[in-house]
């Protein structure tokens, strides 16, 4: 048999189910071979030195348009209402070039932290106009070499109270947005907004992603309305919900009951630890509740779950570096996880499960796209426990970044 020719060969990579490091041969943008000591001709070789290989992370909930605006906003209360108010003022002054520059900073950080797929919400209303949307469409195109970005046309400041926003969202969906989203808790008529968002989704045949139940009061939940609309419209498997912080206030039996309803409706949940920790529990002066939905418990009941970044360096979240490993590690700390299988689940919530929410499932297997990152550790569990560093990435078999391992210089 002829010796195979690979465009790229990754030697000595650790895979989750492999007993020893393996070689990954890449040809034509696809994984062509996986095995020990592959004999081949190759254009370029990378020695993973035992680093763990993954198909890359998916940030299923991020806001690129309003990232990095701390210098334009004041944070005095640290509340959701203040964050919405301050951001609304700031976004009126956004220009397309400004949004592009700030989004590019975050996307580049995300890439070198191993993110290969991303769902970004983009606010579209009379204040933002279409400026942010146009900027993020350019970002999507310019960074397609390293990351797949889908755009959610998003109503942050209400919908039933601003009919012009409905028309603008409709236009965005006709002009390249991939899905539709809203924040019913801001709207004076939450149920009315939910129905309007579903109307737009049905018209354009796109998925739905709501920011929902962003408080600690389960009795005020808008989830029943979302579940009802999902089932009525046959939208199972096409609805995602972010935050859901009031699930953290439910007793175990109540949480299980809600989880079964979510599972039946095929609704996915994304938790956003950094934002949810920062904004919730502000009225408490001791024993402050975490306010982070227990995604691992929902997952154990069969609900599709993910962990994501949400906001970065703005009034909703005044920190962040676009590292999903750091976010999963933060969640593991908050949820007090310790078992090996829980660490693996936390990893999956930024990799496989998150990708499934976007309908972009990948794996490292022959015949799959050569979208691969290397992480400086040996397995999924270590990634989360050690907050491990991403050191290499390629998309479609093309190298997108490298980060050298640290070197220790001992005295002679």
Short mmCIF file of C-alpha atoms in Angstrom, two decimals:
data_model
loop_
_atom_site.label_atom_id
_atom_site.label_comp_id
_atom_site.label_asym_id
_atom_site.label_seq_id
_atom_site.Cartn_x
_atom_site.Cartn_y
_atom_site.Cartn_z
CA UNK A 1 0.00 0.00 0.00
CA UNK A 2 1.14 3.54 -0.77
CA UNK A 3 2.41 5.60 2.15
CA UNK A 4 -0.28 8.19 3.02
CA UNK A 5 0.48 11.90 2.65
CA UNK A 6 -0.87 14.18 5.36
CA UNK A 7 -1.01 17.96 5.34
CA UNK A 8 -0.55 18.01 9.12
CA UNK A 9 0.39 15.30 11.62
CA UNK A 10 -0.18 15.75 15.34
CA UNK A 11 1.95 13.21 17.17
CA UNK A 12 1.65 12.01 20.76
CA UNK A 13 -1.75 13.48 21.59
CA UNK A 14 -3.86 12.21 24.48
CA UNK A 15 -7.45 11.23 23.73
CA UNK A 16 -10.09 10.55 26.36
CA UNK A 17 -10.64 6.91 25.46
CA UNK A 18 -7.09 6.01 24.36
CA UNK A 19 -4.78 4.03 26.63
CA UNK A 20 -1.69 5.77 25.27
CA UNK A 21 -0.89 8.87 23.19
CA UNK A 22 -1.84 8.63 19.52
CA UNK A 23 -1.03 10.34 16.24
CA UNK A 24 -3.69 12.27 14.30
CA UNK A 25 -3.19 12.54 10.55
CA UNK A 26 -4.97 15.37 8.73
CA UNK A 27 -5.59 15.66 5.01
CA UNK A 28 -7.83 18.02 3.04
CA UNK A 29 -9.15 19.61 6.20
CA UNK A 30 -10.38 16.28 7.59
CA UNK A 31 -9.07 13.77 10.09
CA UNK A 32 -7.69 11.00 7.87
CA UNK A 33 -6.12 8.64 10.41
CA UNK A 34 -5.73 8.08 14.15
CA UNK A 35 -3.26 5.54 15.49
CA UNK A 36 0.04 4.82 17.17
CA UNK A 37 3.27 5.68 15.34
CA UNK A 38 1.60 6.42 12.00
CA UNK A 39 3.91 5.82 9.05
CA UNK A 40 3.33 8.55 6.50
CA UNK A 41 4.68 11.43 4.50
CA UNK A 42 3.71 14.78 5.92
CA UNK A 43 3.98 18.47 5.13
CA UNK A 44 4.14 19.57 8.79
CA UNK A 45 4.38 17.75 12.11
CA UNK A 46 3.36 18.96 15.57
CA UNK A 47 4.51 17.08 18.69
CA UNK A 48 1.72 17.33 21.27
CA UNK A 49 4.00 15.83 23.96
CA UNK A 50 1.02 14.16 25.60
CA UNK A 51 -1.30 17.19 25.54
CA UNK A 52 -5.02 16.45 25.58
CA UNK A 53 -6.77 16.81 22.21
CA UNK A 54 -10.30 18.22 22.01
CA UNK A 55 -12.57 19.23 19.16
CA UNK A 56 -12.64 22.77 20.57
CA UNK A 57 -15.02 24.72 22.77
CA UNK A 58 -18.39 26.30 22.03
CA UNK A 59 -19.45 29.54 23.72
CA UNK A 60 -23.21 29.15 23.50
CA UNK A 61 -24.03 32.58 24.98
CA UNK A 62 -21.90 35.71 24.60
CA UNK A 63 -22.49 39.41 23.86
CA UNK A 64 -19.75 40.65 21.55
CA UNK A 65 -21.49 43.93 20.72
CA UNK A 66 -21.37 45.35 24.24
CA UNK A 67 -18.09 43.90 25.48
CA UNK A 68 -15.26 46.08 26.83
CA UNK A 69 -17.30 49.20 27.67
CA UNK A 70 -16.42 49.60 31.35
CA UNK A 71 -14.79 52.95 30.66
CA UNK A 72 -18.15 54.30 29.41
CA UNK A 73 -20.32 53.08 32.29
CA UNK A 74 -20.69 53.49 36.03
CA UNK A 75 -21.25 50.61 38.42
CA UNK A 76 -22.64 51.86 41.72
CA UNK A 77 -25.37 49.34 42.59
CA UNK A 78 -24.15 46.22 40.82
CA UNK A 79 -27.74 45.32 39.91
CA UNK A 80 -29.35 44.02 36.74
CA UNK A 81 -31.47 47.17 36.43
CA UNK A 82 -28.35 49.36 36.61
CA UNK A 83 -26.52 47.21 34.05
CA UNK A 84 -29.42 47.44 31.59
CA UNK A 85 -29.73 51.18 32.15
CA UNK A 86 -26.02 51.96 31.78
CA UNK A 87 -25.63 49.79 28.70
CA UNK A 88 -28.68 51.32 27.02
CA UNK A 89 -27.07 54.75 27.36
CA UNK A 90 -23.70 53.52 26.11
CA UNK A 91 -25.01 51.66 23.07
CA UNK A 92 -26.69 54.77 21.70
CA UNK A 93 -23.16 55.99 20.98
CA UNK A 94 -21.87 52.77 19.41
CA UNK A 95 -20.44 53.06 15.92
CA UNK A 96 -19.91 50.16 13.57
CA UNK A 97 -16.13 50.60 13.77
CA UNK A 98 -16.23 50.77 17.56
CA UNK A 99 -18.28 47.59 17.90
CA UNK A 100 -16.02 45.78 15.43
CA UNK A 101 -12.85 46.75 17.31
CA UNK A 102 -14.15 45.68 20.71
CA UNK A 103 -15.65 42.45 19.40
CA UNK A 104 -12.41 41.60 17.60
CA UNK A 105 -10.49 41.87 20.89
CA UNK A 106 -12.80 39.35 22.54
CA UNK A 107 -12.95 36.98 19.57
CA UNK A 108 -9.16 36.83 19.35
CA UNK A 109 -8.92 36.04 23.06
CA UNK A 110 -11.61 33.38 22.66
CA UNK A 111 -9.74 31.76 19.76
CA UNK A 112 -6.47 31.39 21.66
CA UNK A 113 -8.45 30.04 24.63
CA UNK A 114 -9.75 27.22 22.45
CA UNK A 115 -13.19 28.46 21.35
CA UNK A 116 -14.15 27.31 17.85
CA UNK A 117 -17.90 27.93 17.86
CA UNK A 118 -19.83 30.86 19.27
CA UNK A 119 -23.39 32.18 19.56
CA UNK A 120 -23.39 35.93 20.04
CA UNK A 121 -26.42 38.02 20.89
CA UNK A 122 -26.61 41.37 19.11
CA UNK A 123 -28.95 44.08 20.36
CA UNK A 124 -31.16 45.53 17.65
CA UNK A 125 -33.48 48.40 18.57
CA UNK A 126 -33.92 52.14 17.89
CA UNK A 127 -30.88 53.01 20.05
CA UNK A 128 -28.42 50.52 18.56
CA UNK A 129 -29.93 50.61 15.10
CA UNK A 130 -28.29 48.10 12.77
CA UNK A 131 -24.76 49.34 13.54
CA UNK A 132 -23.82 46.53 15.92
CA UNK A 133 -25.43 43.94 13.65
CA UNK A 134 -23.42 45.09 10.64
CA UNK A 135 -20.21 45.06 12.67
CA UNK A 136 -20.76 41.55 14.00
CA UNK A 137 -21.59 40.25 10.52
CA UNK A 138 -18.15 41.47 9.45
CA UNK A 139 -16.60 39.81 12.51
CA UNK A 140 -18.33 36.56 11.57
CA UNK A 141 -16.84 36.71 8.10
CA UNK A 142 -13.36 37.97 8.99
CA UNK A 143 -12.75 35.38 11.73
CA UNK A 144 -14.35 32.40 9.98
CA UNK A 145 -10.84 30.96 9.49
CA UNK A 146 -10.71 30.19 13.23
CA UNK A 147 -14.23 30.27 14.70
CA UNK A 148 -17.80 29.68 13.52
CA UNK A 149 -20.03 32.51 14.78
CA UNK A 150 -23.81 32.54 14.72
CA UNK A 151 -25.74 35.74 15.37
CA UNK A 152 -28.85 35.98 17.53
CA UNK A 153 -30.89 39.11 16.78
CA UNK A 154 -31.75 40.20 20.30
CA UNK A 155 -34.32 42.47 21.96
CA UNK A 156 -32.74 43.55 25.25
CA UNK A 157 -34.85 46.56 26.18
CA UNK A 158 -38.32 45.18 25.50
CA UNK A 159 -40.44 44.46 22.46
CA UNK A 160 -44.14 45.02 23.15
CA UNK A 161 -43.28 48.55 24.27
CA UNK A 162 -41.28 49.31 21.06
CA UNK A 163 -43.08 48.10 17.93
CA UNK A 164 -40.27 49.44 15.74
CA UNK A 165 -37.92 46.88 17.33
CA UNK A 166 -40.08 44.06 15.96
CA UNK A 167 -39.65 45.36 12.42
CA UNK A 168 -35.90 45.74 12.92
CA UNK A 169 -35.54 42.18 14.22
CA UNK A 170 -37.56 40.96 11.24
CA UNK A 171 -35.19 42.82 8.91
CA UNK A 172 -32.11 41.38 10.65
CA UNK A 173 -33.43 37.83 10.28
CA UNK A 174 -33.93 38.46 6.58
CA UNK A 175 -30.42 39.91 6.34
CA UNK A 176 -28.24 37.23 7.89
CA UNK A 177 -29.11 36.71 11.55
CA UNK A 178 -29.18 33.02 12.45
CA UNK A 179 -31.75 33.02 15.24
CA UNK A 180 -33.93 35.27 17.41
CA UNK A 181 -33.87 36.08 21.13
CA UNK A 182 -35.40 38.30 23.75
CA UNK A 183 -35.42 39.18 27.45
CA UNK A 184 -39.03 38.89 28.66
CA UNK A 185 -38.13 40.03 32.19
CA UNK A 186 -37.46 43.53 30.82
CA UNK A 187 -40.67 43.74 28.80
CA UNK A 188 -43.83 45.22 30.38
CA UNK A 189 -45.70 42.25 28.84
CA UNK A 190 -43.35 39.24 29.17
CA UNK A 191 -45.80 36.73 27.72
CA UNK A 192 -46.56 39.05 24.83
CA UNK A 193 -42.86 39.27 24.02
CA UNK A 194 -42.46 35.50 24.17
CA UNK A 195 -45.24 35.05 21.63
CA UNK A 196 -43.83 37.76 19.34
CA UNK A 197 -40.35 36.19 19.40
CA UNK A 198 -41.82 32.81 18.51
CA UNK A 199 -43.80 34.45 15.70
CA UNK A 200 -40.57 35.78 14.19
CA UNK A 201 -38.83 32.45 14.68
CA UNK A 202 -41.61 30.60 12.85
CA UNK A 203 -41.70 33.14 10.04
CA UNK A 204 -37.97 32.76 9.36
CA UNK A 205 -37.58 29.12 10.40
CA UNK A 206 -34.89 29.85 13.00
CA UNK A 207 -34.20 28.73 16.60
CA UNK A 208 -35.06 30.77 19.70
CA UNK A 209 -32.82 31.74 22.63
CA UNK A 210 -34.29 33.68 25.56
CA UNK A 211 -32.70 35.35 28.56
CA UNK A 212 -35.18 34.10 31.14
CA UNK A 213 -36.02 34.15 34.85
CA UNK A 214 -33.01 36.26 35.82
CA UNK A 215 -33.92 36.59 39.52
CA UNK A 216 -34.25 34.49 42.67
CA UNK A 217 -38.08 34.31 42.68
CA UNK A 218 -39.34 31.06 41.11
CA UNK A 219 -42.94 32.08 41.72
CA UNK A 220 -42.55 34.79 39.03
CA UNK A 221 -41.21 32.43 36.38
CA UNK A 222 -41.92 32.94 32.69
CA UNK A 223 -40.84 29.38 31.96
CA UNK A 224 -44.38 27.92 31.76
CA UNK A 225 -45.20 30.29 28.91
CA UNK A 226 -42.02 29.34 27.01
CA UNK A 227 -42.73 25.65 27.47
CA UNK A 228 -46.32 26.11 26.29
CA UNK A 229 -45.26 27.99 23.15
CA UNK A 230 -42.48 25.49 22.44
CA UNK A 231 -44.85 22.54 22.49
CA UNK A 232 -47.69 24.33 20.72
CA UNK A 233 -45.44 25.35 17.82
CA UNK A 234 -43.51 22.08 17.58
CA UNK A 235 -40.26 23.80 18.50
CA UNK A 236 -38.80 21.01 20.63
CA UNK A 237 -35.02 20.93 20.32
CA UNK A 238 -34.89 24.49 18.95
CA UNK A 239 -35.23 26.56 22.13
CA UNK A 240 -32.46 27.59 24.54
CA UNK A 241 -32.69 29.59 27.75
CA UNK A 242 -29.91 31.58 29.39
CA UNK A 243 -29.51 32.46 33.09
CA UNK A 244 -32.54 30.70 34.69
CA UNK A 245 -31.09 31.81 38.01
CA UNK A 246 -34.34 31.28 39.90
CA UNK A 247 -33.83 27.53 39.46
CA UNK A 248 -31.14 27.90 42.12
CA UNK A 249 -33.91 28.79 44.61
CA UNK A 250 -35.90 25.56 44.10
CA UNK A 251 -36.02 22.61 46.48
CA UNK A 252 -34.62 19.37 45.01
CA UNK A 253 -38.03 17.82 44.26
CA UNK A 254 -39.23 21.06 42.63
CA UNK A 255 -36.07 21.21 40.51
CA UNK A 256 -36.57 17.63 39.32
CA UNK A 257 -40.15 18.43 38.31
CA UNK A 258 -39.01 21.45 36.28
CA UNK A 259 -36.21 19.41 34.72
CA UNK A 260 -38.70 16.83 33.46
CA UNK A 261 -40.76 19.57 31.84
CA UNK A 262 -37.65 21.00 30.18
CA UNK A 263 -36.64 17.56 28.95
CA UNK A 264 -40.10 16.88 27.51
CA UNK A 265 -40.06 20.23 25.70
CA UNK A 266 -36.50 19.70 24.47
CA UNK A 267 -35.39 23.04 25.92
CA UNK A 268 -31.68 23.58 26.61
CA UNK A 269 -30.29 25.62 29.52
CA UNK A 270 -27.12 27.73 29.54
CA UNK A 271 -25.69 28.91 32.86
CA UNK A 272 -23.55 32.05 32.99
CA UNK A 273 -21.62 31.81 36.26
CA UNK A 274 -19.67 35.06 36.18
CA UNK A 275 -22.65 37.32 35.45
CA UNK A 276 -25.10 35.40 37.61
CA UNK A 277 -22.77 35.56 40.62
CA UNK A 278 -22.10 39.27 40.14
CA UNK A 279 -25.69 40.47 39.76
CA UNK A 280 -27.67 38.20 42.06
CA UNK A 281 -28.19 38.39 45.82
CA UNK A 282 -27.45 42.11 46.12
CA UNK A 283 -30.19 42.57 48.72
CA UNK A 284 -28.50 40.15 51.14
CA UNK A 285 -25.93 41.41 53.65
CA UNK A 286 -24.86 37.87 54.69
CA UNK A 287 -25.14 34.30 53.43
CA UNK A 288 -25.45 35.74 49.92
CA UNK A 289 -27.06 33.21 47.51
CA UNK A 290 -24.95 32.18 44.56
CA UNK A 291 -27.81 32.49 42.08
CA UNK A 292 -26.30 30.01 39.60
CA UNK A 293 -28.66 27.42 38.15
CA UNK A 294 -27.54 23.86 39.03
CA UNK A 295 -26.75 22.74 35.49
CA UNK A 296 -25.16 19.48 36.60
CA UNK A 297 -28.36 18.45 38.37
CA UNK A 298 -30.45 19.39 35.33
CA UNK A 299 -28.10 17.35 33.14
CA UNK A 300 -28.53 14.35 35.42
CA UNK A 301 -32.25 14.54 34.64
CA UNK A 302 -31.64 14.55 30.90
CA UNK A 303 -31.69 18.30 30.18
CA UNK A 304 -29.16 19.57 27.62
CA UNK A 305 -26.96 22.12 29.43
CA UNK A 306 -23.97 24.35 28.78
CA UNK A 307 -21.71 26.86 30.53
CA UNK A 308 -20.90 30.12 28.74
CA UNK A 309 -19.30 33.55 29.07
CA UNK A 310 -22.22 35.97 28.62
CA UNK A 311 -20.72 39.44 29.10
CA UNK A 312 -17.10 40.51 29.30
CA UNK A 313 -15.86 43.77 30.84
CA UNK A 314 -19.14 45.65 31.03
CA UNK A 315 -21.74 46.53 33.73
CA UNK A 316 -23.24 43.02 33.57
CA UNK A 317 -19.85 41.39 34.20
CA UNK A 318 -16.91 43.68 34.98
CA UNK A 319 -14.28 41.00 34.32
CA UNK A 320 -13.50 38.20 31.89
CA UNK A 321 -10.96 36.90 29.39
CA UNK A 322 -13.11 34.74 27.07
CA UNK A 323 -11.73 31.54 28.59
CA UNK A 324 -14.40 28.85 28.76
CA UNK A 325 -12.08 26.64 30.80
CA UNK A 326 -11.96 29.34 33.45
CA UNK A 327 -15.76 29.63 33.32
CA UNK A 328 -16.22 25.87 33.74
CA UNK A 329 -13.73 25.88 36.61
CA UNK A 330 -15.67 28.73 38.22
CA UNK A 331 -18.90 26.74 37.87
CA UNK A 332 -17.28 23.66 39.41
CA UNK A 333 -16.20 25.76 42.40
CA UNK A 334 -19.60 27.40 42.85
CA UNK A 335 -21.48 24.10 42.49
CA UNK A 336 -19.01 22.41 44.87
CA UNK A 337 -18.25 19.63 42.41
CA UNK A 338 -15.61 17.08 43.32
CA UNK A 339 -16.24 13.73 41.60
CA UNK A 340 -14.42 12.77 38.44
CA UNK A 341 -17.65 12.39 36.48
CA UNK A 342 -18.77 15.88 37.53
CA UNK A 343 -15.51 17.37 36.23
CA UNK A 344 -16.02 15.54 32.95
CA UNK A 345 -19.57 16.88 32.77
CA UNK A 346 -18.35 20.44 33.36
CA UNK A 347 -15.91 19.95 30.49
CA UNK A 348 -18.65 18.61 28.24
CA UNK A 349 -20.77 21.69 29.01
CA UNK A 350 -18.20 23.85 27.21
CA UNK A 351 -17.46 21.27 24.51
CA UNK A 352 -19.87 18.53 23.33
CA UNK A 353 -23.10 19.63 25.01
CA UNK A 354 -22.54 23.29 24.13
CA UNK A 355 -21.90 22.36 20.51
CA UNK A 356 -25.09 20.29 20.48
CA UNK A 357 -27.10 23.36 21.49
CA UNK A 358 -25.81 25.08 18.36
CA UNK A 359 -26.39 21.95 16.27
CA UNK A 360 -22.65 21.73 15.57
CA UNK A 361 -21.61 18.39 17.05
CA UNK A 362 -18.00 17.39 16.39
CA UNK A 363 -15.65 14.72 17.65
CA UNK A 364 -12.09 13.64 17.07
CA UNK A 365 -12.63 10.69 14.75
CA UNK A 366 -11.64 9.65 11.25
CA UNK A 367 -13.83 11.42 8.72
CA UNK A 368 -14.60 14.38 10.99
CA UNK A 369 -13.46 17.97 10.29
CA UNK A 370 -9.96 18.60 11.62
CA UNK A 371 -11.05 21.14 14.23
CA UNK A 372 -8.65 20.38 17.08
CA UNK A 373 -7.18 22.10 20.10
CA UNK A 374 -4.43 20.81 22.39
CA UNK A 375 -4.63 21.45 26.14
CA UNK A 376 -1.62 21.18 28.42
CA UNK A 377 -2.89 18.25 30.52
CA UNK A 378 -3.94 14.64 30.09
CA UNK A 379 -7.76 14.43 30.16
CA UNK A 380 -11.08 16.24 30.61
CA UNK A 381 -10.98 15.99 34.39
CA UNK A 382 -7.57 17.64 34.61
CA UNK A 383 -8.67 20.44 32.26
CA UNK A 384 -11.28 21.59 34.78
CA UNK A 385 -9.45 20.85 38.02
CA UNK A 386 -6.22 22.56 36.91
CA UNK A 387 -7.65 25.37 34.78
CA UNK A 388 -5.31 24.03 32.13
CA UNK A 389 -3.82 26.11 29.30
CA UNK A 390 -4.73 25.73 25.63
CA UNK A 391 -1.50 25.55 23.61
CA UNK A 392 -2.50 24.87 19.99
CA UNK A 393 -5.42 25.04 17.60
CA UNK A 394 -6.29 24.19 14.05
CA UNK A 395 -9.56 24.58 12.15
CA UNK A 396 -10.21 22.56 9.03
CA UNK A 397 -6.65 21.29 9.34
CA UNK A 398 -5.18 24.80 9.15
CA UNK A 399 -3.20 26.04 12.16
CA UNK A 400 -4.91 29.00 13.80
CA UNK A 401 -2.70 29.64 16.84
CA UNK A 402 0.11 28.31 19.01
CA UNK A 403 0.97 29.17 22.61
CA UNK A 404 4.28 27.96 23.98
CA UNK A 405 4.40 26.02 27.20
CA UNK A 406 6.01 27.98 30.04
CA UNK A 407 9.71 27.32 30.61
CA UNK A 408 11.41 27.32 33.99
CA UNK A 409 14.98 28.68 34.02
CA UNK A 410 16.92 27.14 36.90
CA UNK A 411 20.12 28.75 38.16
CA UNK A 412 23.30 27.20 36.80
#
